[in-house]
Short mmCIF file of C-alpha atoms and ligand atoms in Angstrom, two decimals:
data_model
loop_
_atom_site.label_atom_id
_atom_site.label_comp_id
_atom_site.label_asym_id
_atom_site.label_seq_id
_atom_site.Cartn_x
_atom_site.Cartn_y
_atom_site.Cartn_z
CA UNK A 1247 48.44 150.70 217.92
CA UNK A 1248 48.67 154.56 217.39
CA UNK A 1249 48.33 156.52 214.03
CA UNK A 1250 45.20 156.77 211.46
CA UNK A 1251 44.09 155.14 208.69
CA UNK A 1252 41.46 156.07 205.85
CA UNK A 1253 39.51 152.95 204.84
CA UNK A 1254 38.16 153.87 200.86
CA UNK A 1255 35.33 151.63 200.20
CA UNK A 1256 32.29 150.78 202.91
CA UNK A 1257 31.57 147.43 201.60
CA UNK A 1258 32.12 144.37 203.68
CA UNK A 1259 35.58 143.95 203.09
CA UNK A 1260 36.28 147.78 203.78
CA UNK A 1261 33.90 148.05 206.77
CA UNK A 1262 34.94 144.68 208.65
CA UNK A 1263 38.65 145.85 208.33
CA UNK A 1264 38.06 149.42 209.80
CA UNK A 1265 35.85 147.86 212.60
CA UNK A 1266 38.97 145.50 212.92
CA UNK A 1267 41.82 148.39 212.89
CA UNK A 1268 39.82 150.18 215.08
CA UNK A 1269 39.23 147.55 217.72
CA UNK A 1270 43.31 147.04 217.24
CA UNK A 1271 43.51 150.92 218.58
CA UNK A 1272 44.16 152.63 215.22
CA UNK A 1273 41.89 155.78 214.49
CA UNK A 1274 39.72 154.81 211.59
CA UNK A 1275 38.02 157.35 209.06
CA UNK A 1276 36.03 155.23 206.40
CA UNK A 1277 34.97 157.06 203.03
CA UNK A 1278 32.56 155.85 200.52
CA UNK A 1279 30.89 157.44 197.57
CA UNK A 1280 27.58 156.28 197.86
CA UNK A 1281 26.08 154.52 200.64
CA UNK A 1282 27.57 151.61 202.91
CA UNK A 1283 26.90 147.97 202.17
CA UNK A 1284 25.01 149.18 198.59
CA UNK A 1285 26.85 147.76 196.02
CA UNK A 1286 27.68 143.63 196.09
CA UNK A 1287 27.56 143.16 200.30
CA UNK A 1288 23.97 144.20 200.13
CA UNK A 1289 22.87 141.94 196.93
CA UNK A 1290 24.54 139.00 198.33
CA UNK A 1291 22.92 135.91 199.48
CA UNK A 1292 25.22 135.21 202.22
CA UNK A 1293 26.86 131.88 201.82
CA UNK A 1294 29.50 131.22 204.28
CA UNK A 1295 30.08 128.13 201.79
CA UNK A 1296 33.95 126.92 200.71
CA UNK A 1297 33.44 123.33 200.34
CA UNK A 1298 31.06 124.02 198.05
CA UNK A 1299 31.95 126.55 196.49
CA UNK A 1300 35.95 125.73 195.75
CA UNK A 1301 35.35 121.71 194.00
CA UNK A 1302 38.36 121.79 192.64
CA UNK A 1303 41.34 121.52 195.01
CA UNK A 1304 42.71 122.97 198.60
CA UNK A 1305 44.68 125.71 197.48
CA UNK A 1306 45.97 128.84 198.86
CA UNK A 1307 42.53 130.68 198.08
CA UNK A 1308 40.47 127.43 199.67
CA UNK A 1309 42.44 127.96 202.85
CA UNK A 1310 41.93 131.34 202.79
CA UNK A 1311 37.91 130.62 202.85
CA UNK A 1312 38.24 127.60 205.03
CA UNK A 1313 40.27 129.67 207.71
CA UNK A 1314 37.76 132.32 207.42
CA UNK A 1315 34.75 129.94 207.93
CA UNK A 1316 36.41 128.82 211.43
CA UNK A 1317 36.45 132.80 212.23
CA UNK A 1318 32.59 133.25 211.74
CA UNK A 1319 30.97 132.20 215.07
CA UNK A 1320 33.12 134.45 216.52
CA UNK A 1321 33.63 137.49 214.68
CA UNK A 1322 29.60 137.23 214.43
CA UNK A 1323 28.79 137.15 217.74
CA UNK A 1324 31.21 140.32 218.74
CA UNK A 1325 29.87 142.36 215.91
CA UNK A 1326 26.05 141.45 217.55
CA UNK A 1327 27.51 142.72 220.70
CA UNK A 1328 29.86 145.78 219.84
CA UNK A 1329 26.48 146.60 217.46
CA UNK A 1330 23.61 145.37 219.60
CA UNK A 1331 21.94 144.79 216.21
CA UNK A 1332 21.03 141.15 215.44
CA UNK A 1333 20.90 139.54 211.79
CA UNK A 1334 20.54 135.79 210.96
CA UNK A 1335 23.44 133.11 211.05
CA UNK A 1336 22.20 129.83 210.15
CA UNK A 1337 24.44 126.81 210.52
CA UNK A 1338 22.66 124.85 208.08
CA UNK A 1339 25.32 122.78 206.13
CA UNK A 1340 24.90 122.16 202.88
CA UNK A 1341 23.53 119.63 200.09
CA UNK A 1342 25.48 119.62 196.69
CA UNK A 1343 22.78 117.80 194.50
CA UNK A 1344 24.24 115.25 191.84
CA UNK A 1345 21.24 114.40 189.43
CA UNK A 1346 23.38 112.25 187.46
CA UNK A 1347 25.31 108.75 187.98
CA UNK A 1348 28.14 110.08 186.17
CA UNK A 1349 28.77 112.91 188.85
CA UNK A 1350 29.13 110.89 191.63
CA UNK A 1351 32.68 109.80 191.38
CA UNK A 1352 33.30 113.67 191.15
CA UNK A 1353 31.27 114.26 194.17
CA UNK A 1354 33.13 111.19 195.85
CA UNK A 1355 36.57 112.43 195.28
CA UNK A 1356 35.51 115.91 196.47
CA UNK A 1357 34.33 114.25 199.18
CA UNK A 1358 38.07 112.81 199.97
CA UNK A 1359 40.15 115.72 200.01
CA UNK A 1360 37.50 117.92 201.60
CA UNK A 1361 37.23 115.76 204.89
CA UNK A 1362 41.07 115.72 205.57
CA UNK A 1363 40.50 119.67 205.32
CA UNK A 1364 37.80 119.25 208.29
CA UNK A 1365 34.32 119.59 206.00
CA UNK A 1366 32.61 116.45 208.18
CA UNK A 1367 30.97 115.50 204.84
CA UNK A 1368 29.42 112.65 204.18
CA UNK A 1369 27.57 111.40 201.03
CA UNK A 1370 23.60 110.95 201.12
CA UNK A 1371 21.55 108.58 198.61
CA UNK A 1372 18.16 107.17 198.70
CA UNK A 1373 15.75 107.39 201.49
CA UNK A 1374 18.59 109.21 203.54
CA UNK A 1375 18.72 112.18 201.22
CA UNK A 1376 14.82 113.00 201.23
CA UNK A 1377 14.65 112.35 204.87
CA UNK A 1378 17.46 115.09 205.27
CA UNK A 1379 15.64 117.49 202.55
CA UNK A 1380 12.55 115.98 201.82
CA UNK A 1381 11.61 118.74 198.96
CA UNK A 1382 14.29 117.58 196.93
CA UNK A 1383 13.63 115.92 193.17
CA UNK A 1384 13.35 112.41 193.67
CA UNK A 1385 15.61 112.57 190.43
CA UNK A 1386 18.75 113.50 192.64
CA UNK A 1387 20.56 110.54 192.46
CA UNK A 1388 23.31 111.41 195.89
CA UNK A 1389 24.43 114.91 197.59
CA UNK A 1390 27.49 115.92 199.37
CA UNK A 1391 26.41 116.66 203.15
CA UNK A 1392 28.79 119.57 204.35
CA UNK A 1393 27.66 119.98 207.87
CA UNK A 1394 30.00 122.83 208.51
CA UNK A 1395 28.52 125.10 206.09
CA UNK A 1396 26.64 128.07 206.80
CA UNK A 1397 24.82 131.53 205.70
CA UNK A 1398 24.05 135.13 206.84
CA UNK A 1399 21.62 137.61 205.93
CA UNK A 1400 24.14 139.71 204.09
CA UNK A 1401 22.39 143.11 203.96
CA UNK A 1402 21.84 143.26 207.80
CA UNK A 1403 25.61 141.60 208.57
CA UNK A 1404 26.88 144.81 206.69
CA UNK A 1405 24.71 146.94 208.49
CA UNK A 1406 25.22 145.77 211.69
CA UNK A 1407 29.26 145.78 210.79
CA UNK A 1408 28.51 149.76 210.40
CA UNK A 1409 26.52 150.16 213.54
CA UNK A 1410 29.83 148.04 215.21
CA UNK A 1411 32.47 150.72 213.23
CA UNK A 1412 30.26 153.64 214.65
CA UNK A 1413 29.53 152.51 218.16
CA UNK A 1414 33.49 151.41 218.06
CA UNK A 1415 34.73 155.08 217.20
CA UNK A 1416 34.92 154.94 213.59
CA UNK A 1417 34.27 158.21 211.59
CA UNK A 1418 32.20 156.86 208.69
CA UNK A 1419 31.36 159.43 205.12
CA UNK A 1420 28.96 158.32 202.89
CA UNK A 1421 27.31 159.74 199.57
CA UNK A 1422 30.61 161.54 199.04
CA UNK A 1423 30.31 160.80 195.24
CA UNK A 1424 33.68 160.86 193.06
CA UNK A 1425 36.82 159.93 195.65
CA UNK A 1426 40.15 160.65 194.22
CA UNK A 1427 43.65 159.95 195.59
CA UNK A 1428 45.22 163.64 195.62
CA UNK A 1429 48.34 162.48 197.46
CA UNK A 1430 49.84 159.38 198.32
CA UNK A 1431 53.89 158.46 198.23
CA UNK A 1432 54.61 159.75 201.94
CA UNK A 1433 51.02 161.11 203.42
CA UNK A 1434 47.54 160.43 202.25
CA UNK A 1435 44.92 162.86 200.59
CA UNK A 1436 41.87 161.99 199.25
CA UNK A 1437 39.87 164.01 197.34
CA UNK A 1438 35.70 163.83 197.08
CA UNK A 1439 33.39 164.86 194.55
CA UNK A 1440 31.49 166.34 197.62
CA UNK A 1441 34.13 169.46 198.01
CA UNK A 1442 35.40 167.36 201.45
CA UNK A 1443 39.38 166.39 201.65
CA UNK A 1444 40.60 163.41 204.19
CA UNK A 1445 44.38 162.96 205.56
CA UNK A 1446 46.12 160.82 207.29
CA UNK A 1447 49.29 158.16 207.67
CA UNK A 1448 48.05 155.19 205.93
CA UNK A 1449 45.34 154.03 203.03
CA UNK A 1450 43.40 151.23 202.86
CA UNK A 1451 42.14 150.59 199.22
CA UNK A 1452 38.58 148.17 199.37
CA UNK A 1453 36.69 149.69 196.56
CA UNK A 1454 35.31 145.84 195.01
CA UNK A 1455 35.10 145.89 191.44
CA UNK A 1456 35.65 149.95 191.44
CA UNK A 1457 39.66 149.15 192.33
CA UNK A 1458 41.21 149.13 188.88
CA UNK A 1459 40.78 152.85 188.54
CA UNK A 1460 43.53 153.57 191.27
CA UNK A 1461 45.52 151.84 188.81
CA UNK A 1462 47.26 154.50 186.57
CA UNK A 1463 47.62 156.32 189.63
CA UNK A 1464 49.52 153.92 191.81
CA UNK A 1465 51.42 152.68 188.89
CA UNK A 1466 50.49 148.80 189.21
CA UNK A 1467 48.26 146.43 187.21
CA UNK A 1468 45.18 145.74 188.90
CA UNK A 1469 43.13 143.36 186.58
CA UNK A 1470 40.29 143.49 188.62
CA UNK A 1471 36.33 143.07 186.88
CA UNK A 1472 33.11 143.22 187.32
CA UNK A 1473 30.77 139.93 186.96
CA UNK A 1474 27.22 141.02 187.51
CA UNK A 1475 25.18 138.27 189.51
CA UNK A 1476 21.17 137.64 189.06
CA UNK A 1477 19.69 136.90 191.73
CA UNK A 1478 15.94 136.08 192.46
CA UNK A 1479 13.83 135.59 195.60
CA UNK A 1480 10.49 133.72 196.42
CA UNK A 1481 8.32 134.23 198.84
CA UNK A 1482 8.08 130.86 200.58
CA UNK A 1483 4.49 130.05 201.50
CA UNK A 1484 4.05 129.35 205.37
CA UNK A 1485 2.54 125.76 205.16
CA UNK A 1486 5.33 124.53 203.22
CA UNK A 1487 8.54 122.90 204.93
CA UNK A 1488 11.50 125.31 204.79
CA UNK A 1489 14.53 123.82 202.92
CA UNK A 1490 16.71 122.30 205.90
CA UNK A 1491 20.09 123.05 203.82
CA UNK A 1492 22.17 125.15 201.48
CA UNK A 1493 21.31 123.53 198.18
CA UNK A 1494 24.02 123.76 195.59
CA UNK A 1495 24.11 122.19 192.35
CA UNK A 1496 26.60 122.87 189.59
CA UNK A 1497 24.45 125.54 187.82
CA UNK A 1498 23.80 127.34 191.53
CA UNK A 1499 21.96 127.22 195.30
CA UNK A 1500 18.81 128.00 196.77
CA UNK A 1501 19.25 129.15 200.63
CA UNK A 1502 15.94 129.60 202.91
CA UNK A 1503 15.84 133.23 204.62
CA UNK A 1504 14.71 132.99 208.32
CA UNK A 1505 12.46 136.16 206.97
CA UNK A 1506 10.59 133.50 204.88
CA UNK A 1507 11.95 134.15 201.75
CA UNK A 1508 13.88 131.29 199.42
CA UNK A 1509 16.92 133.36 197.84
CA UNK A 1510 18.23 131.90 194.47
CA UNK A 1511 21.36 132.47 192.87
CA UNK A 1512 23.32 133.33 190.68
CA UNK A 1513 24.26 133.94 187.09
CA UNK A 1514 28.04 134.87 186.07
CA UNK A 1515 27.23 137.42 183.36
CA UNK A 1516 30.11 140.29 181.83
CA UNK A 1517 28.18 143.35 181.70
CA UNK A 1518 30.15 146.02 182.77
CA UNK A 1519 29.27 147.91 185.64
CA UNK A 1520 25.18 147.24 184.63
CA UNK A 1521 23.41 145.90 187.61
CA UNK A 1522 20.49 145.59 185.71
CA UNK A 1523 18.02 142.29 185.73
CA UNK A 1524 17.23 140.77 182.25
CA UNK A 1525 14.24 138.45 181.84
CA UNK A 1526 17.00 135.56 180.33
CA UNK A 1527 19.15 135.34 183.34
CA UNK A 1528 16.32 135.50 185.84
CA UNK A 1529 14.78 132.70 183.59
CA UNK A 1530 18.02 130.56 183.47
CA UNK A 1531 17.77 130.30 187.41
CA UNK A 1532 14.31 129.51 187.63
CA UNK A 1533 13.74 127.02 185.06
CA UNK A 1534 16.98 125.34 186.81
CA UNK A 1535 15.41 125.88 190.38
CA UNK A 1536 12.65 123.70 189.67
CA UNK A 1537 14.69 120.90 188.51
CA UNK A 1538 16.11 121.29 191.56
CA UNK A 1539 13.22 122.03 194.28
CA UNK A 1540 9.96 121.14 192.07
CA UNK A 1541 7.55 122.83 194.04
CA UNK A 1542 9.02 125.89 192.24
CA UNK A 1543 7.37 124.75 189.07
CA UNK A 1544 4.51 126.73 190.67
CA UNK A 1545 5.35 129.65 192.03
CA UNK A 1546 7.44 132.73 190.30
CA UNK A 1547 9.59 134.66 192.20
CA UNK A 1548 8.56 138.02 193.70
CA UNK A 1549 12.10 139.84 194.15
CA UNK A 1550 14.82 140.14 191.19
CA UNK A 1551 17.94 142.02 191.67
CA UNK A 1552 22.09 142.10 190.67
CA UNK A 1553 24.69 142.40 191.92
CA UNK A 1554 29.06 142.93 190.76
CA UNK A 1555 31.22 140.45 192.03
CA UNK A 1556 35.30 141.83 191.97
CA UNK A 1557 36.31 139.31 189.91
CA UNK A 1558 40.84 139.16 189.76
CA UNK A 1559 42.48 137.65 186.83
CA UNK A 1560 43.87 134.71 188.71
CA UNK A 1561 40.72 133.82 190.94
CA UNK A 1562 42.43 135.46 193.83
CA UNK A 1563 41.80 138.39 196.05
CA UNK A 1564 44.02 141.43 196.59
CA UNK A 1565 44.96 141.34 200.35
CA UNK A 1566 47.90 143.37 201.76
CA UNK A 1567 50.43 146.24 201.56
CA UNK A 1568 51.74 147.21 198.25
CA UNK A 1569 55.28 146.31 197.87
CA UNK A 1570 56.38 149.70 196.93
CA UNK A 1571 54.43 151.99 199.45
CA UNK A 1572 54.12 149.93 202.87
CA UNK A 1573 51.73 152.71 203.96
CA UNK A 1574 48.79 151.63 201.35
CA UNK A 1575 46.87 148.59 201.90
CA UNK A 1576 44.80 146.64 199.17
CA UNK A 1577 41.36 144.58 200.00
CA UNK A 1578 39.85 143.74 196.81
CA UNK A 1579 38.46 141.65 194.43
CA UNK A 1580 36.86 138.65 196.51
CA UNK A 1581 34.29 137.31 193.58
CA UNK A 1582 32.19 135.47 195.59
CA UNK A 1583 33.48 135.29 198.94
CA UNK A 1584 33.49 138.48 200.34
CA UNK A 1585 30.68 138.03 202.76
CA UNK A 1586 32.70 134.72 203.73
CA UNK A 1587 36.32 136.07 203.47
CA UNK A 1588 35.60 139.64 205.65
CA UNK A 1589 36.66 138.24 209.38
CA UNK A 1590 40.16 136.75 207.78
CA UNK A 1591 40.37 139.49 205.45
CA UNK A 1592 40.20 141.83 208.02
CA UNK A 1593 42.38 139.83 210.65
CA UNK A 1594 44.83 140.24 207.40
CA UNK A 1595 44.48 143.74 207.07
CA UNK A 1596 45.39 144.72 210.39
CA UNK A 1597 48.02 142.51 211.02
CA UNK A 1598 49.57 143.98 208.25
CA UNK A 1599 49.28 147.41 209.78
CA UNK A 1600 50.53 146.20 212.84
CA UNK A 1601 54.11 145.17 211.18
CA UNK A 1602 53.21 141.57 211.12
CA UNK A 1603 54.63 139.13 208.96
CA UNK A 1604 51.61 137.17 206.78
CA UNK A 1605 52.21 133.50 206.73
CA UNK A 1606 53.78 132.44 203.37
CA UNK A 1607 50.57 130.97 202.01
CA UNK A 1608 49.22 134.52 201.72
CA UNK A 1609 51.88 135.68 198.89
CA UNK A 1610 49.16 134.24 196.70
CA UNK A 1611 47.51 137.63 197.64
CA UNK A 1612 49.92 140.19 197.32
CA UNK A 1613 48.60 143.13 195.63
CA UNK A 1614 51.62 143.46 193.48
CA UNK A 1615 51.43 140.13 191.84
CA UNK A 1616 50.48 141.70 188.30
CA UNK A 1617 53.15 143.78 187.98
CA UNK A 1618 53.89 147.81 187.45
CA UNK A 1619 51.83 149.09 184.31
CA UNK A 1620 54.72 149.70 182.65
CA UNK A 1621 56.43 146.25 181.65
CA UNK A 1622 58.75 144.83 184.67
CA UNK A 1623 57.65 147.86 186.71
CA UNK A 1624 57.30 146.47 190.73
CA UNK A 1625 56.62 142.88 189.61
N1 LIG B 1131 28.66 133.36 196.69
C1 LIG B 1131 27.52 133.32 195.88
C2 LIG B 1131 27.56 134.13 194.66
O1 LIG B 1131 28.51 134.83 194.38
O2 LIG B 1131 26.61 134.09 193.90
#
């Protein structure tokens, strides 16, 4: 595919798609104001997780993480090689801990629909539940094995997605501070903070929870938020048994590191753009944890850190071309999934580019869904 692109944004959404374009032949110029992978790629504990993390039904944005899953082992394995920089992919599956008989018939129909959707799961009581995780409180009373379920080590995926961009070609600008769209209804000009200016034919928008402010400018509604997540690590003592699984319960998961740390996540908490840590939503997670895994009654953890989820109105990312300027692409606000949504998100992406239709599903994504800011405007 000839022609350029400027990706805006070198998070994992906005790095996997230019590594993507790039492979698919289109010359790839990625921009981002501070550094790569800084903002919620590199605070993010890496779940590759649907099943457990979408209870509810198998809609459009379920598929979308469930087709993405299926992508992983591959898309993994060529960034490793285009990068020759390893990270850790762990196919674990995953416990979701019930600690009460009333949540089992919630756990059983999850159980239903999620098999006919390929999860494999199966549910574990008893003596068959501590033999599978044997750290577990003996006051779980059944779990939800997902055996497909997996996790990376986030921060050195989106580094090793960067090494893959650079060693593939791509032209990649960090620390540019401020980035401002000079021009954009036939050619593209961006603008930095830094004094530099980038053209070409086509724009692809991935700024995370930063993608509202090219609102006013592009004239649509983009009700897109940030939801800071705190997020807490413990340093997991050498003569204890790792935990075998992704451990979810309803109020969050603990995921063993191969670099022998146990990551624990994560609040939901509206604070702006704050990444800061407060004492009561570190607290919240570890007076939970050690319901959950009781041998971390004793122990406090030794890393504490945030991160902003892109949180959309609807629940739903932003994926594709805006309706009224086929030359701008949106990949945005993927709460969070984006560590789990960047191979189909960037399959997506440059499909799109490449004149391809999107199967019908994906107009659950369109950028334009919200409408112009001025009532009736490009809805
Ligand atoms: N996907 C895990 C989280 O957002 O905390």
């Amino acid at each position: 595919m000839n022609g350029d692109i400027i990706v805006m944004g070198g998070g994992i959404i906005g790095l996997s798609c230019a590594l993507e374009l790039r492979r698919r032949g289109l010359n790839v110029t990625l921009v981002e104001k501070g550094p790569c992978g800084g903002q919620a790629s590199g605070a993010a504990a890496g779940m590759l997780a649907p099943y457990s993390e979408n209870v509810e039904s198998p809609d459009e944005f379920f598929r979308l993480c469930r087709e993405s899953l299926s992508l992983y082992p591959q898309w993994q394995q060529a960034v490793k090689d285009i990068s020759g920089v390893s990270f850790e992919y762990a196919e674990t599956g995953s416990l979701y801990v019930a600690r009460h008989e009333a949540d089992l018939l919630a756990l059983e129909s999850r159980l239903e629909w999620q098999r006919s959707w390929g999860s494999g799961g199966e549910i574990l009581t008893g003596s068959a539940l501590f033999a599978a995780e044997p750290g577990l409180t003996r006051k779980a009373v059944a779990a939800l094995r997902t055996p497909v379920e997996s996790h990376v080590y986030a921060p050195d995926l989106a580094e090793a997605v960067k090494r893959a961009c650079l060693a593939s070609g791509v032209r990649i600008h960090e620390h540019l501070g401020r980035i401002e769209l000079a021009e954009w209804r036939e050619r593209v000009a961006l603008r930095a903070q830094s004094g530099e200016r980038f053209e070409a034919d086509r724009l692809l928008i991935s700024t995370g929870a930063w993608v509202q402010e090219m609102s006013e400018t592009l004239g649509i509604r983009i009700p897109v938020y940030p939801i800071r997540g705190q997020i807490c690590a413990y340093a997991w003592n050498e003569e204890r048994e790792p935990l075998r699984h992704l451990v979810f319960t309803s109020q969050g998961y603990l995921v063993q590191k191969a670099n022998g740390t146990l990551v624990c996540g994560a609040s939901e908490d509206i604070a702006g753009f704050d990444t800061s840590v407060t004492d009561k939503g570190i607290r919240r997670l570890t007076e939970w944890n050690k319901q959950v895994l009781p041998v971390l009654g004793e122990v406090q953890p030794f890393h504490r850190w945030a991160g902003l989820r892109p949180a959309v109105l609807d629940g739903r990312p932003l994926i594709g071309r805006l309706d009224h300027a086929g030359h701008i692409l949106v990949a945005a606000g993927h709460y969070r999934n984006g560590i789990l949504l960047s191979p189909i998100t960037a399959a997506l992406i440059a499909d799109s580019v490449e004149g391809k239709p999107l199967p019908e599903w994906c107009g659950a994504f369109r950028p334009n869904r919200f409408g112009g800011v001025q009532a009736g405007a490009f809805s």
